[in-house]
XYZ file of N, CA and C in Angstrom:
720
model
N -39.103 16.367 -0.902
C -37.012 17.659 -0.845
C -36.543 16.224 -0.817
N -35.594 16.201 -1.084
C -33.731 16.162 -1.220
C -33.254 15.713 -0.173
N -32.339 15.137 0.336
C -30.732 15.834 1.087
C -29.894 15.734 0.655
N -28.870 17.018 1.021
C -28.042 17.730 0.726
C -27.585 16.615 0.025
N -26.925 15.679 0.731
C -26.126 14.652 0.198
C -26.115 13.841 -0.733
N -27.677 13.371 -1.049
C -28.164 13.087 -2.351
C -28.055 14.556 -3.685
N -28.280 15.571 -2.993
C -28.329 16.869 -4.539
C -26.951 16.954 -4.852
N -25.993 16.841 -3.556
C -24.528 16.670 -3.888
C -23.875 15.503 -5.097
N -24.491 14.362 -5.055
C -24.068 12.857 -5.767
C -24.920 13.517 -6.818
N -26.247 13.912 -6.966
C -26.898 14.192 -7.643
C -26.249 15.326 -9.485
N -25.836 16.251 -8.679
C -24.993 17.109 -9.121
C -23.233 16.337 -9.831
N -23.104 15.231 -8.905
C -21.790 14.747 -9.475
C -22.121 13.541 -10.722
N -23.480 13.466 -10.263
C -23.757 12.130 -11.813
C -24.011 13.370 -12.586
N -24.522 14.494 -12.227
C -24.991 15.334 -14.100
C -23.304 15.824 -14.445
N -22.003 15.818 -13.487
C -21.332 16.490 -14.418
C -20.421 15.065 -14.952
N -20.535 13.796 -14.559
C -20.011 12.802 -15.071
C -20.986 12.531 -16.206
N -22.234 13.213 -16.549
C -23.238 12.598 -17.649
C -22.848 13.520 -18.982
N -22.261 14.506 -18.557
C -22.022 15.716 -19.421
C -20.340 15.297 -19.557
N -19.694 14.756 -19.243
C -18.770 14.061 -19.513
C -18.398 13.038 -20.373
N -19.529 12.269 -20.387
C -20.196 11.343 -20.920
C -19.276 9.891 -20.060
N -19.720 9.899 -18.597
C -19.454 9.416 -18.253
C -20.778 8.230 -17.828
N -21.981 8.835 -17.801
C -22.866 8.069 -17.849
C -23.514 8.318 -19.369
N -24.172 7.055 -20.126
C -25.244 7.053 -21.077
C -25.966 7.945 -21.400
N -25.729 8.457 -22.571
C -27.554 10.247 -22.557
C -28.603 9.522 -22.277
N -29.439 10.197 -22.206
C -30.634 9.414 -21.724
C -31.244 8.523 -20.406
N -30.238 8.341 -19.900
C -29.578 7.443 -18.003
C -30.851 8.229 -17.517
N -31.602 7.585 -16.838
C -32.419 8.500 -15.604
C -31.356 8.726 -14.354
N -31.617 9.779 -14.134
C -30.676 9.420 -12.717
C -31.018 9.249 -11.771
N -30.338 7.824 -10.971
C -31.146 7.042 -9.769
C -31.898 7.654 -8.839
N -32.305 6.938 -7.845
C -33.760 7.373 -6.856
C -32.210 7.482 -6.039
N -32.901 8.700 -4.541
C -31.624 8.853 -3.369
C -31.452 7.123 -2.602
N -32.678 6.334 -3.125
C -31.807 4.525 -2.004
C -31.252 3.880 -3.209
N -31.432 4.199 -4.565
C -30.355 3.380 -5.560
C -29.512 4.423 -5.206
N -29.540 5.248 -4.791
C -28.058 6.209 -4.616
C -26.835 5.505 -3.504
N -27.906 5.030 -2.757
C -27.286 5.084 -1.079
C -26.452 3.627 -1.643
N -27.267 2.894 -2.242
C -27.081 1.574 -2.264
C -25.598 1.593 -3.407
N -25.825 2.105 -4.352
C -24.145 1.881 -5.543
C -23.451 2.840 -4.863
N -23.331 3.769 -3.709
C -22.517 4.385 -3.423
C -22.018 4.218 -2.056
N -22.835 3.553 -1.206
C -22.968 2.901 0.220
C -22.678 3.837 0.448
N -23.575 4.387 0.826
C -24.093 5.991 1.740
C -25.397 4.997 3.192
N -24.860 5.260 3.270
C -26.399 5.308 4.740
C -25.978 5.178 5.706
N -27.477 5.228 6.995
C -26.709 6.158 8.072
C -26.163 5.110 8.840
N -26.454 3.771 8.631
C -25.815 2.768 9.253
C -24.327 2.885 9.075
N -23.970 3.057 8.037
C -22.351 3.107 7.692
C -21.748 4.277 8.475
N -22.785 5.455 8.449
C -21.614 6.474 9.365
C -22.113 6.131 10.782
N -23.215 5.378 10.897
C -23.001 4.955 12.650
C -21.577 4.056 12.997
N -21.339 3.634 11.698
C -19.926 2.385 12.209
C -19.030 2.873 12.023
N -18.469 4.262 11.646
C -17.394 4.467 11.096
C -17.531 5.464 12.435
N -18.613 6.136 13.055
C -18.670 7.229 14.335
C -18.137 5.959 15.265
N -18.522 4.698 15.625
C -18.762 3.975 16.585
C -16.999 3.630 16.371
N -16.499 3.584 15.507
C -14.679 2.980 15.537
C -13.780 4.011 15.815
N -14.650 5.767 15.192
C -13.244 6.426 15.925
C -14.047 6.737 17.583
N -14.938 6.296 18.599
C -15.321 6.456 19.491
C -14.059 5.358 20.737
N -14.496 4.410 19.883
C -13.288 2.826 19.772
C -11.929 3.805 19.857
N -11.406 4.088 18.652
C -9.925 5.253 19.026
C -9.604 5.718 20.329
N -10.931 6.043 20.367
C -10.647 7.288 21.983
C -10.674 6.538 23.009
N -11.537 5.706 22.915
C -11.407 5.208 23.964
C -10.478 4.654 24.371
N -9.735 3.738 23.462
C -8.705 2.817 23.700
C -7.100 3.761 23.972
N -6.676 3.095 25.413
C -5.384 3.670 25.978
C -4.504 3.992 24.803
N -4.382 2.825 24.277
C -2.835 2.692 23.363
C -3.217 3.635 22.191
N -4.256 3.473 22.168
C -4.694 4.760 20.744
C -4.493 3.631 19.611
N -4.439 1.507 20.236
C -5.012 0.678 18.894
C -6.083 1.027 18.300
N -6.233 0.517 17.173
C -7.338 0.735 16.728
C -7.676 -0.867 15.989
N -6.566 -0.812 15.762
C -6.315 -2.658 15.058
C -5.576 -4.056 15.744
N -5.079 -4.481 15.036
C -4.244 -5.154 15.290
C -2.962 -5.352 15.938
N -2.476 -5.462 17.071
C -1.351 -4.916 17.374
C -0.598 -5.515 16.461
N 1.227 -5.327 16.699
C 2.350 -6.060 16.306
C 3.138 -6.704 17.515
N 3.255 -5.748 18.349
C 4.106 -5.741 20.103
C 5.164 -4.660 19.832
N 5.399 -4.655 18.386
C 6.597 -3.533 18.466
C 6.208 -2.212 18.571
N 6.328 -1.777 19.664
C 5.948 0.060 20.047
C 5.756 1.478 19.206
N 7.220 0.822 18.873
C 6.879 1.568 17.554
C 6.287 1.847 15.757
N 6.640 0.313 16.106
C 5.315 0.404 14.338
C 3.987 0.545 15.013
N 3.794 -0.013 16.270
C 2.057 0.578 16.589
C 1.655 1.964 16.414
N 2.610 2.621 17.507
C 2.187 4.262 16.946
C 2.311 5.066 15.950
N 2.772 3.858 14.807
C 2.748 4.721 13.674
C 1.515 4.201 12.743
N 0.895 2.876 12.685
C -0.066 2.063 11.914
C -1.342 2.378 12.993
N -0.727 2.079 14.387
C -2.390 2.577 15.294
C -3.130 0.912 15.094
N -1.931 -0.547 14.617
C -2.228 -1.686 14.611
C -2.652 -1.829 13.340
N -2.864 -2.695 12.980
C -2.800 -3.486 11.798
C -4.737 -3.320 11.544
N -5.002 -2.624 10.434
C -6.311 -2.837 10.465
C -7.764 -3.478 10.056
N -8.824 -3.511 9.522
C -9.131 -4.909 9.557
C -9.640 -4.391 7.711
N -9.400 -6.115 7.264
C -9.069 -5.552 6.228
C -8.417 -5.380 4.805
N -7.242 -4.701 5.820
C -5.835 -4.370 4.760
C -5.456 -5.368 4.313
N -4.414 -5.624 3.301
C -3.577 -6.148 2.804
C -2.013 -5.593 3.058
N -1.358 -6.207 3.399
C -0.139 -5.449 4.050
C 0.525 -6.484 3.136
N 1.943 -5.768 1.879
C 3.184 -6.382 2.015
C 4.375 -6.071 3.016
N 5.021 -6.574 2.605
C 6.313 -6.440 3.470
C 7.525 -7.268 2.446
N 8.340 -6.314 2.184
C 9.334 -6.805 0.901
C 10.257 -6.547 1.496
N 11.163 -7.369 0.656
C 13.302 -6.789 1.280
C 13.918 -7.798 0.065
N 14.456 -7.905 0.685
C 15.929 -9.163 -0.385
C 15.910 -10.393 0.251
N 16.498 -11.018 -0.094
C 16.394 -12.283 1.068
C 17.221 -12.402 2.062
N 16.933 -13.121 3.013
C 17.679 -12.944 3.725
C 17.975 -11.637 5.051
N 16.594 -11.242 4.683
C 17.168 -10.067 5.793
C 15.985 -9.785 6.747
N 15.191 -11.188 6.808
C 14.827 -11.702 8.533
C 13.388 -10.942 8.184
N 12.160 -11.543 6.846
C 11.254 -10.856 6.847
C 10.725 -12.292 8.017
N 10.734 -13.354 8.040
C 10.139 -14.395 8.497
C 9.914 -14.483 10.156
N 11.341 -13.614 10.787
C 11.532 -13.558 11.462
C 11.485 -12.683 12.306
N 10.568 -11.496 11.635
C 9.437 -10.852 12.272
C 8.181 -10.729 11.927
N 7.742 -11.658 11.065
C 6.433 -12.148 10.933
C 6.302 -12.573 12.741
N 7.033 -14.021 13.005
C 7.009 -14.946 13.721
C 6.785 -13.633 15.129
N 7.567 -12.665 14.695
C 7.318 -11.914 16.638
C 6.333 -11.266 16.736
N 6.236 -10.718 15.057
C 4.947 -10.803 15.925
C 3.493 -11.647 16.188
N 3.673 -12.231 15.129
C 2.611 -13.887 15.331
C 2.439 -14.410 16.612
N 4.190 -13.879 17.637
C 4.109 -14.672 18.493
C 3.681 -13.267 19.714
N 3.456 -11.958 19.490
C 2.948 -10.986 20.508
C 1.984 -11.217 20.254
N 1.023 -11.276 19.067
C -0.812 -11.225 19.163
C -1.222 -12.071 19.558
N -0.429 -13.793 19.330
C -1.166 -14.446 20.243
C -0.923 -14.421 21.615
N 0.663 -14.413 21.954
C 0.572 -14.593 23.762
C 0.291 -13.472 24.368
N 0.512 -12.016 24.155
C 0.726 -10.971 24.868
C -1.625 -10.028 24.605
N -1.362 -10.757 23.165
C -2.274 -10.058 23.479
C -3.716 -11.147 23.091
N -3.300 -12.413 23.272
C -4.174 -13.048 22.933
C -5.209 -14.006 21.540
N -5.107 -13.276 20.980
C -5.503 -13.405 19.438
C -4.865 -14.416 18.551
N -6.058 -15.164 17.954
C -6.131 -16.608 17.411
C -5.168 -16.076 15.599
N -3.066 -16.949 15.491
C -3.131 -15.373 14.017
C -3.062 -16.968 13.310
N -3.107 -17.052 12.665
C -3.161 -18.210 11.104
C -1.659 -17.653 10.270
N -0.556 -19.006 9.974
C 0.142 -18.664 9.257
C -0.062 -19.875 8.435
N 0.716 -18.935 6.593
C 0.985 -19.924 5.629
C 2.194 -19.869 5.409
N 3.031 -21.462 5.552
C 4.642 -21.217 5.326
C 4.351 -21.714 4.227
N 5.128 -21.051 2.813
C 5.210 -22.324 1.462
C 6.571 -22.585 1.043
N 7.646 -21.708 2.653
C 9.033 -21.832 2.237
C 9.622 -22.741 3.217
N 9.099 -22.469 4.694
C 9.842 -23.475 6.188
C 8.486 -24.323 6.290
N 8.656 -25.418 6.960
C 8.313 -25.901 7.041
C 7.692 -25.775 9.040
N 6.707 -26.688 9.102
C 6.255 -26.296 10.443
C 6.656 -26.105 11.722
N 7.534 -27.175 11.627
C 8.580 -27.494 12.371
C 9.675 -26.496 12.705
N 10.394 -26.472 11.306
C 11.509 -24.878 11.361
C 10.957 -23.835 12.391
N 9.284 -23.868 11.716
C 9.196 -22.062 12.208
C 8.993 -22.504 13.616
N 8.544 -23.819 14.394
C 8.269 -23.862 15.809
C 9.684 -23.640 16.542
N 10.923 -24.211 15.479
C 11.596 -24.684 16.153
C 12.136 -23.213 16.495
N 11.801 -22.061 15.464
C 12.313 -20.874 15.537
C 11.720 -19.649 17.187
N 10.305 -20.112 17.390
C 9.702 -19.558 18.112
C 10.246 -20.263 19.566
N 10.719 -21.457 19.621
C 11.342 -21.561 21.343
C 12.284 -20.906 20.762
N 12.648 -21.172 20.270
C 14.915 -20.423 20.416
C 14.881 -18.596 20.771
N 13.205 -18.001 19.953
C 12.821 -17.212 21.007
C 12.561 -16.950 22.229
N 11.794 -17.467 22.466
C 11.197 -17.859 23.603
C 12.058 -18.257 24.480
N 12.755 -19.204 24.537
C 13.958 -19.664 25.658
C 15.115 -19.071 26.026
N 15.036 -18.256 24.570
C 16.208 -17.911 24.494
C 17.369 -18.983 24.141
N 17.168 -20.546 23.847
C 18.335 -20.831 23.731
C 18.981 -21.290 21.526
N 19.873 -20.840 21.946
C 20.079 -20.897 20.529
C 19.698 -22.106 19.147
N 18.712 -21.392 18.230
C 18.481 -22.894 17.094
C 19.258 -23.840 16.901
N 20.534 -23.780 16.694
C 21.933 -24.555 16.354
C 21.918 -25.535 18.335
N 21.968 -25.016 18.526
C 21.993 -25.937 19.934
C 19.996 -26.774 19.983
N 19.355 -26.101 19.702
C 17.754 -26.851 19.578
C 17.610 -27.825 18.793
N 18.114 -27.953 17.510
C 18.357 -28.149 15.838
C 19.819 -29.622 16.052
N 21.024 -29.413 17.321
C 22.262 -30.554 17.985
C 20.907 -31.382 18.832
N 20.604 -30.652 20.012
C 19.683 -31.925 20.699
C 21.100 -31.608 22.234
N 22.191 -31.059 21.689
C 23.344 -30.400 22.936
C 22.495 -29.406 23.677
N 21.794 -29.736 25.317
C 21.005 -29.450 25.784
C 21.698 -29.484 27.493
N 22.775 -28.641 27.927
C 22.948 -28.267 29.585
C 21.749 -29.020 30.155
N 21.800 -29.955 31.708
C 20.817 -29.971 31.942
C 19.698 -28.772 32.979
N 20.260 -27.877 32.970
C 20.195 -26.474 33.321
C 19.097 -25.570 31.648
N 19.670 -25.752 30.949
C 19.018 -25.687 29.756
C 17.977 -25.813 29.444
N 17.760 -27.901 29.484
C 17.154 -28.395 29.293
C 15.389 -27.143 30.545
N 15.580 -27.100 31.995
C 14.917 -27.054 32.550
C 14.369 -25.565 32.032
N 15.365 -24.138 31.549
C 15.175 -23.694 30.897
C 13.967 -23.764 29.933
N 14.149 -24.912 28.952
C 14.033 -24.905 27.850
C 11.363 -25.127 28.283
N 12.178 -26.436 29.008
C 10.445 -26.571 29.406
C 9.783 -25.593 30.467
N 10.562 -24.644 31.539
C 9.543 -23.210 31.633
C 8.773 -22.374 30.754
N 9.703 -22.191 29.240
C 9.682 -21.005 28.611
C 8.757 -21.231 27.553
N 8.625 -22.755 27.786
C 7.838 -22.698 26.276
C 6.468 -23.997 26.529
N 6.596 -23.046 28.120
C 4.815 -24.103 28.445
C 3.793 -23.045 27.621
N 3.972 -20.999 27.889
C 2.971 -20.368 27.586
C 2.933 -20.718 25.625
N 3.767 -20.968 24.927
C 3.206 -21.713 23.754
C 2.818 -22.333 23.468
N 2.820 -23.822 24.094
C 1.960 -24.893 24.135
C -0.007 -24.374 24.022
N 0.292 -23.550 24.852
C -1.797 -22.726 24.875
C -1.827 -21.655 23.811
N -0.357 -21.118 22.777
C -0.057 -20.033 22.075
C -2.229 -20.738 20.664
N -2.194 -19.395 20.438
C -3.121 -19.479 19.502
C -2.774 -19.166 18.736
N -1.661 -19.827 17.965
C -0.798 -20.147 16.878
C -0.699 -21.119 15.776
N -1.564 -20.866 14.165
C -2.474 -21.617 13.666
C -0.824 -22.121 11.766
N -0.695 -22.850 12.008
C 0.577 -22.901 10.959
C 0.402 -24.147 9.754
N 0.263 -23.762 9.205
C -0.155 -24.359 7.039
C 1.340 -24.534 6.764
N 2.079 -25.098 6.217
C 3.101 -25.549 5.539
C 3.235 -26.327 3.968
N 1.401 -25.956 3.719
C 1.785 -27.166 2.598
C 2.374 -25.744 1.227
N 2.474 -26.901 0.628
C 3.849 -26.280 -0.267
C 2.903 -25.963 -1.697
N 2.964 -25.218 -2.437
C 2.353 -24.981 -3.570
C 1.693 -24.488 -3.268
N 1.083 -23.701 -2.265
C -1.106 -23.614 -2.016
C -0.989 -22.955 -3.208
N -2.402 -22.880 -3.609
C -2.866 -22.254 -4.305
C -3.672 -20.913 -3.581
N -3.977 -20.106 -4.367
C -4.579 -18.648 -3.969
C -6.318 -19.977 -3.303
N -6.798 -20.675 -4.103
C -8.288 -20.919 -4.011
C -8.253 -22.059 -2.319
N -6.865 -22.666 -2.322
C -6.897 -23.223 -1.144
C -6.560 -22.602 -0.522
N -6.030 -21.926 -0.107
C -5.836 -20.347 0.605
C -6.866 -19.453 1.263
N -7.657 -19.760 0.853
C -8.835 -18.710 0.682
C -9.951 -19.347 1.330
N -10.173 -21.100 1.718
C -11.195 -22.174 1.959
C -10.644 -22.317 3.470
N -9.191 -22.022 3.371
C -8.461 -22.457 4.659
C -8.519 -21.469 5.352
N -9.081 -20.460 4.953
C -8.617 -19.043 6.732
C -10.124 -19.222 6.376
N -10.864 -18.935 5.670
C -12.744 -19.282 6.346
C -12.479 -20.325 7.174
N -12.139 -21.250 6.539
C -12.180 -22.348 7.964
C -11.747 -21.933 9.223
N -10.321 -21.419 8.986
C -9.814 -20.641 10.633
C -10.329 -20.231 11.318
N -11.256 -18.897 10.099
C -12.002 -17.660 10.266
C -13.256 -18.464 11.374
N -13.762 -19.166 10.928
C -14.991 -19.880 11.824
C -14.706 -20.712 12.759
N -13.612 -21.621 12.266
C -13.692 -22.369 13.943
C -12.596 -21.933 14.377
N -12.186 -21.121 14.727
C -10.787 -20.173 15.513
C -10.838 -18.831 15.960
N -12.282 -18.217 15.060
C -12.531 -16.616 14.664
C -10.686 -15.735 15.112
N -9.884 -16.366 13.926
C -8.066 -15.788 13.554
C -8.178 -14.500 13.343
N -7.394 -13.294 14.140
C -7.617 -12.198 14.271
C -6.284 -11.696 12.948
N -5.915 -12.929 12.650
C -4.618 -11.863 11.072
C -4.306 -12.972 10.360
N -4.298 -12.537 9.299
C -3.613 -13.929 8.497
C -1.482 -12.968 7.661
N -0.567 -14.021 8.020
C 0.519 -13.918 7.405
C 0.384 -14.626 6.869
N 1.432 -14.675 6.194
C 1.533 -15.472 4.553
C 3.475 -15.789 3.996
N 3.710 -16.590 3.944
C 5.739 -16.445 3.612
C 6.028 -17.354 2.779
N 5.664 -17.525 1.352
C 5.701 -15.806 0.841
C 4.848 -15.623 -0.709
N 4.679 -14.595 -0.604
C 3.484 -14.613 -2.121
C 4.197 -15.287 -2.994
N 5.759 -15.182 -3.444
C 5.782 -15.827 -5.121
C 5.637 -16.932 -5.041
N 5.827 -18.108 -3.790
C 5.853 -19.443 -3.793
C 3.943 -19.866 -4.100
N 3.330 -18.600 -4.284
C 1.713 -19.700 -4.049
C 1.212 -19.679 -5.904
N 0.253 -19.973 -6.362
C 0.396 -20.362 -7.074
C -1.334 -19.940 -7.627
N -2.087 -19.685 -8.605
C -2.975 -18.922 -9.254
C -4.093 -20.211 -8.580
N -3.605 -22.051 -8.858
C -4.814 -22.979 -9.503
C -5.244 -22.860 -10.416
N -4.621 -22.115 -11.589
C -5.451 -22.400 -12.919
C -4.133 -22.428 -13.341
N -4.547 -23.394 -15.457
C -3.287 -23.017 -15.649
C -3.250 -21.668 -16.175
N -1.894 -22.064 -16.432
C -1.147 -20.497 -16.490
C -1.505 -19.906 -18.260
N -1.391 -19.037 -17.824
C -2.233 -18.252 -19.609
C -1.708 -17.106 -20.020
N -0.627 -16.822 -18.800
C -0.129 -15.339 -19.338
C 0.968 -15.850 -17.967
N 1.638 -14.438 -17.926
C 3.973 -14.733 -17.065
C 2.781 -14.520 -15.508
N 4.277 -14.484 -14.845
C 4.045 -15.111 -13.709
C 3.871 -13.399 -13.251
N 3.639 -12.282 -13.461
C 4.237 -11.424 -13.292
C 1.638 -11.019 -13.293
N 1.839 -11.270 -14.150
C -0.130 -11.270 -13.595
C -0.468 -12.765 -12.712
N 0.461 -13.397 -12.801
C -0.291 -14.495 -11.542
C -0.477 -13.448 -10.683
N 0.852 -13.344 -10.537
C 1.356 -12.638 -9.068
C 0.028 -11.322 -8.753
N 0.224 -10.424 -9.678
C -1.201 -9.444 -9.624
C -2.417 -10.137 -9.030
N -2.668 -11.836 -10.083
C -4.136 -12.078 -9.131
C -4.000 -12.816 -7.870
N -2.960 -12.746 -7.495
C -3.156 -13.130 -6.049
C -3.415 -12.320 -4.941
N -2.603 -12.232 -5.669
C -2.829 -10.298 -5.100
C -4.012 -9.499 -4.603
N -4.689 -9.989 -5.884
C -5.970 -9.089 -6.198
C -7.011 -9.631 -4.920
N -6.446 -10.941 -5.289
C -7.698 -12.282 -4.501
C -7.173 -12.353 -2.810
N -5.546 -12.230 -2.241
C -5.587 -11.808 -1.066
C -6.294 -10.672 0.016
N -6.772 -8.916 -1.565
C -7.257 -8.468 -0.704
C -8.619 -8.695 -0.467
N -9.546 -9.499 -1.659
C -10.725 -9.316 -1.594
C -10.537 -10.820 0.011
N -9.876 -11.489 -0.047
C -9.769 -12.197 0.993
C -9.262 -11.332 2.658
N -9.693 -10.130 3.188
C -9.359 -9.322 4.099
C -10.390 -8.696 3.848
N -11.338 -8.128 3.019
C -12.139 -7.274 3.120
C -13.331 -8.619 3.680
N -13.353 -9.878 2.632
C -13.800 -10.439 2.627
C -14.156 -11.288 4.603
N -12.871 -11.686 5.530
C -12.954 -12.095 6.379
C -12.672 -10.839 7.496
N -12.638 -9.472 6.417
C -12.946 -8.625 7.655
C -11.592 -8.228 8.687
N -10.441 -8.939 8.346
C -8.560 -9.720 8.888
C -8.019 -8.617 8.605
N -7.271 -8.235 8.712
C -5.872 -7.583 8.107
C -4.939 -9.548 7.591
N -4.776 -8.766 5.984
C -4.031 -10.205 5.820
C -2.284 -9.983 5.994
N -1.343 -10.125 6.520
C 0.652 -9.784 5.922
C 1.038 -10.901 5.114
N 1.584 -10.299 3.893
C 2.160 -10.568 2.881
C 3.074 -10.855 2.584
N 4.309 -11.695 2.989
C 5.878 -11.519 2.232
C 6.249 -11.847 1.090
N 6.615 -10.449 0.408
C 7.302 -10.683 -0.772
C 8.562 -10.522 -0.601
């Protein structure tokens, strides 16, 4: 006897056969073949049920990586594993400041490792922004070093948590998608990063000889980033 699920899928294949999706004379797969092809298994169902149970047991109802922004987390439930999230806006709207704030919240408040790939700004510039936000001192003062005694004391006290924060910044310019994937795999293996942030996609390259226009390259990079998110089972956020 066959399971109801098998009967349903068999009916679907029969209809697709009639519509010309399947080749005439091609045998309808066995139930085991169907389970493999359609990724239907008891283990998958149990995993889905476990995720639902975890969501139910969470006090804050966040099943993904929290951003630290309450209203945003209420809408998203946290950034989900294997998701590719695109944050897009015009230049100068605060995209980099936004992901830096998220990285700070995730690393300091939730103690989860974060990887940031910055193709536009240097690591020192990003860290200076983090220090400014954490200490409450303006970036202009930090760049000039014109701090009063009490501000130096404030700076030393406030940045102490940042020294131990699991934030890993890579500022390699013109990073290719292949280099990025290799680095992310190493970071996942060594530090078990929970999320990847990339600033920004237009500055990335495919790493191969250009055989199409830039739009096709961006499409290839986007597909590769989605594959990376699924491979590492973590959310990937890209700015555009």
